[in-house]
Amino acid sequence: SYPGRDAFGVVIGVNKAVTVGGVDWFSAGDILTIGRIWPSLTYAPLIWTHTETMQQMVARFGWVDGPPYRRREEPGHRWSMYSATAALVLAKELGATSLECFGVDLMGQQNWDGTDEPTADRSPERWARERVIWEKTRNQLDEAGVEVIRHGHH
């Protein structure tokens, strides 16, 4: 776990952030990311992922806890495309009224911990697409009365 963990009711780790520990939910969209991270975890958070990825995980690992994504998107809004925006939706579905988001810089080549992710698309074009979806998702949550506070880069 990490200092300050107890201040948060539910913690959702996006991709590699789940390795910090003390995370209740693991938000990741693809089997490559989950397959690289899951075997090294010393605990078993619930998993929030796509239905197809969940089926691949069952076949690969033999078991899994947690639901697949609930595909309830508005036309033209693809929150499940990125693990960070999917985590926002999960938090709302779990009943959150305020979200504290750390490490969501939406730019550059490195992860939140300064390491590179050689297989990930970290192009400026990719980040531009994710920023649009992040803002749409944040706006929808705001309209639903859920506050999203993004710490760090803006």
Short mmCIF file of C-alpha atoms in Angstrom, two decimals:
data_model
loop_
_atom_site.label_atom_id
_atom_site.label_comp_id
_atom_site.label_asym_id
_atom_site.label_seq_id
_atom_site.Cartn_x
_atom_site.Cartn_y
_atom_site.Cartn_z
CA SER A 1 0.00 0.00 0.00
CA TYR A 2 1.05 3.65 0.05
CA PRO A 3 0.87 6.65 2.41
CA GLY A 4 -2.55 8.30 2.38
CA ARG A 5 -4.39 5.25 0.97
CA ASP A 6 -6.91 5.25 3.82
CA ALA A 7 -8.20 8.69 2.81
CA PHE A 8 -9.89 7.16 -0.23
CA GLY A 9 -12.92 4.87 -0.10
CA VAL A 10 -12.16 3.02 -3.34
CA VAL A 11 -8.92 3.13 -5.33
CA ILE A 12 -8.85 2.27 -9.04
CA GLY A 13 -5.42 1.59 -10.53
CA VAL A 14 -5.13 2.24 -14.26
CA ASN A 15 -2.75 -0.07 -16.10
CA LYS A 16 0.68 -0.14 -14.38
CA ALA A 17 -0.53 1.97 -11.43
CA VAL A 18 -2.10 -1.19 -10.00
CA THR A 19 1.44 -2.39 -9.11
CA VAL A 20 1.67 0.22 -6.32
CA GLY A 21 -0.61 -1.93 -4.17
CA GLY A 22 -3.64 -1.09 -2.08
CA VAL A 23 -5.81 -0.85 -5.20
CA ASP A 24 -9.36 -2.19 -5.16
CA TRP A 25 -9.94 -2.23 -8.93
CA PHE A 26 -7.59 -2.74 -11.89
CA SER A 27 -8.70 -0.82 -15.01
CA ALA A 28 -7.02 -2.11 -18.17
CA GLY A 29 -8.40 -2.72 -21.63
CA ASP A 30 -6.17 -5.26 -23.31
CA ILE A 31 -4.77 -8.70 -22.56
CA LEU A 32 -1.17 -7.60 -23.30
CA THR A 33 -1.27 -5.04 -20.49
CA ILE A 34 -3.07 -7.32 -18.05
CA GLY A 35 -0.94 -10.32 -19.02
CA ARG A 36 2.26 -8.35 -18.37
CA ILE A 37 1.10 -6.98 -15.00
CA TRP A 38 -1.25 -9.57 -13.44
CA PRO A 39 1.32 -12.34 -12.75
CA SER A 40 3.53 -9.93 -10.77
CA LEU A 41 0.78 -8.72 -8.43
CA THR A 42 0.93 -9.92 -4.85
CA TYR A 43 -2.79 -9.29 -4.37
CA ALA A 44 -5.90 -9.73 -6.52
CA PRO A 45 -7.85 -6.53 -7.23
CA LEU A 46 -11.16 -6.73 -9.06
CA ILE A 47 -10.73 -6.23 -12.81
CA TRP A 48 -12.57 -3.71 -14.99
CA THR A 49 -12.05 -4.54 -18.65
CA HIS A 50 -13.68 -5.31 -21.99
CA THR A 51 -15.80 -8.44 -22.36
CA GLU A 52 -13.40 -9.81 -25.00
CA THR A 53 -10.40 -9.21 -22.72
CA MET A 54 -12.21 -10.88 -19.82
CA GLN A 55 -12.78 -13.97 -21.99
CA GLN A 56 -9.08 -14.01 -22.94
CA MET A 57 -8.12 -13.70 -19.27
CA VAL A 58 -10.31 -16.63 -18.25
CA ALA A 59 -8.62 -18.74 -20.94
CA ARG A 60 -5.11 -17.55 -20.04
CA PHE A 61 -5.27 -17.48 -16.24
CA GLY A 62 -8.11 -19.90 -15.59
CA TRP A 63 -10.08 -17.52 -13.35
CA VAL A 64 -10.82 -13.86 -12.79
CA ASP A 65 -12.83 -11.66 -10.42
CA GLY A 66 -14.78 -8.66 -11.58
CA PRO A 67 -17.20 -7.57 -14.27
CA PRO A 68 -16.59 -6.74 -17.93
CA TYR A 69 -17.19 -3.20 -19.13
CA ARG A 70 -20.80 -2.15 -19.21
CA ARG A 71 -21.16 -0.66 -22.67
CA ARG A 72 -23.55 2.23 -22.06
CA GLU A 73 -21.94 4.86 -24.23
CA GLU A 74 -23.66 7.81 -25.79
CA PRO A 75 -23.41 7.94 -29.59
CA GLY A 76 -20.00 9.32 -30.53
CA HIS A 77 -18.63 8.90 -26.99
CA ARG A 78 -16.17 6.06 -26.48
CA TRP A 79 -15.15 6.13 -22.79
CA SER A 80 -14.26 2.42 -22.82
CA MET A 81 -11.55 2.99 -25.44
CA TYR A 82 -9.05 4.15 -22.78
CA SER A 83 -8.42 2.69 -19.34
CA ALA A 84 -8.33 6.09 -17.60
CA THR A 85 -11.71 7.22 -18.92
CA ALA A 86 -13.18 3.80 -18.22
CA ALA A 87 -11.95 4.17 -14.62
CA LEU A 88 -13.96 7.40 -14.31
CA VAL A 89 -17.11 5.60 -15.38
CA LEU A 90 -16.41 2.70 -13.02
CA ALA A 91 -16.02 5.11 -10.09
CA LYS A 92 -19.39 6.68 -10.90
CA GLU A 93 -21.03 3.26 -11.20
CA LEU A 94 -19.58 2.35 -7.79
CA GLY A 95 -21.34 5.40 -6.32
CA ALA A 96 -18.53 7.96 -6.15
CA THR A 97 -19.49 11.61 -5.87
CA SER A 98 -15.92 12.93 -6.02
CA LEU A 99 -12.92 11.52 -7.89
CA GLU A 100 -9.26 12.34 -7.18
CA CYS A 101 -7.18 11.50 -10.27
CA PHE A 102 -3.38 11.23 -10.07
CA GLY A 103 -0.87 10.59 -12.86
CA VAL A 104 -3.24 11.47 -15.71
CA ASP A 105 -0.95 13.71 -17.78
CA LEU A 106 -2.34 12.74 -21.23
CA MET A 107 0.97 13.51 -22.93
CA GLY A 108 4.50 12.26 -23.49
CA GLN A 109 6.14 8.87 -23.77
CA GLN A 110 6.58 7.89 -20.13
CA ASN A 111 4.28 6.35 -17.55
CA TRP A 112 3.39 8.19 -14.35
CA ASP A 113 6.45 6.58 -12.68
CA GLY A 114 8.92 7.73 -15.35
CA THR A 115 9.24 4.38 -17.11
CA ASP A 116 8.65 3.80 -20.80
CA GLU A 117 5.94 1.57 -22.24
CA PRO A 118 7.53 0.43 -25.52
CA THR A 119 4.42 -1.24 -26.95
CA ALA A 120 2.02 1.60 -26.19
CA ASP A 121 0.98 4.29 -28.68
CA ARG A 122 2.11 7.50 -26.99
CA SER A 123 1.94 9.73 -30.07
CA PRO A 124 0.62 13.31 -29.89
CA GLU A 125 -2.32 12.18 -32.04
CA ARG A 126 -3.24 9.43 -29.59
CA TRP A 127 -3.12 11.84 -26.65
CA ALA A 128 -5.28 14.32 -28.56
CA ARG A 129 -7.93 11.61 -29.06
CA GLU A 130 -7.80 10.60 -25.40
CA ARG A 131 -8.02 14.22 -24.19
CA VAL A 132 -11.27 14.67 -26.17
CA ILE A 133 -12.76 11.52 -24.63
CA TRP A 134 -11.46 12.48 -21.15
CA GLU A 135 -13.20 15.88 -21.39
CA LYS A 136 -16.47 14.40 -22.68
CA THR A 137 -16.45 11.82 -19.88
CA ARG A 138 -15.55 14.42 -17.24
CA ASN A 139 -18.33 16.71 -18.50
CA GLN A 140 -20.89 13.90 -18.36
CA LEU A 141 -19.84 13.07 -14.80
CA ASP A 142 -20.04 16.74 -13.86
CA GLU A 143 -23.59 16.89 -15.23
CA ALA A 144 -24.40 13.80 -13.12
CA GLY A 145 -23.08 15.54 -9.99
CA VAL A 146 -19.73 13.73 -9.82
CA GLU A 147 -16.73 16.00 -9.25
CA VAL A 148 -13.50 15.03 -11.08
CA ILE A 149 -10.32 16.52 -9.64
CA ARG A 150 -7.21 15.92 -11.76
CA HIS A 151 -3.95 16.44 -9.87
CA GLY A 152 -0.66 17.14 -11.63
CA HIS A 153 -0.34 17.94 -15.33
CA HIS A 154 -3.18 19.73 -17.13
#
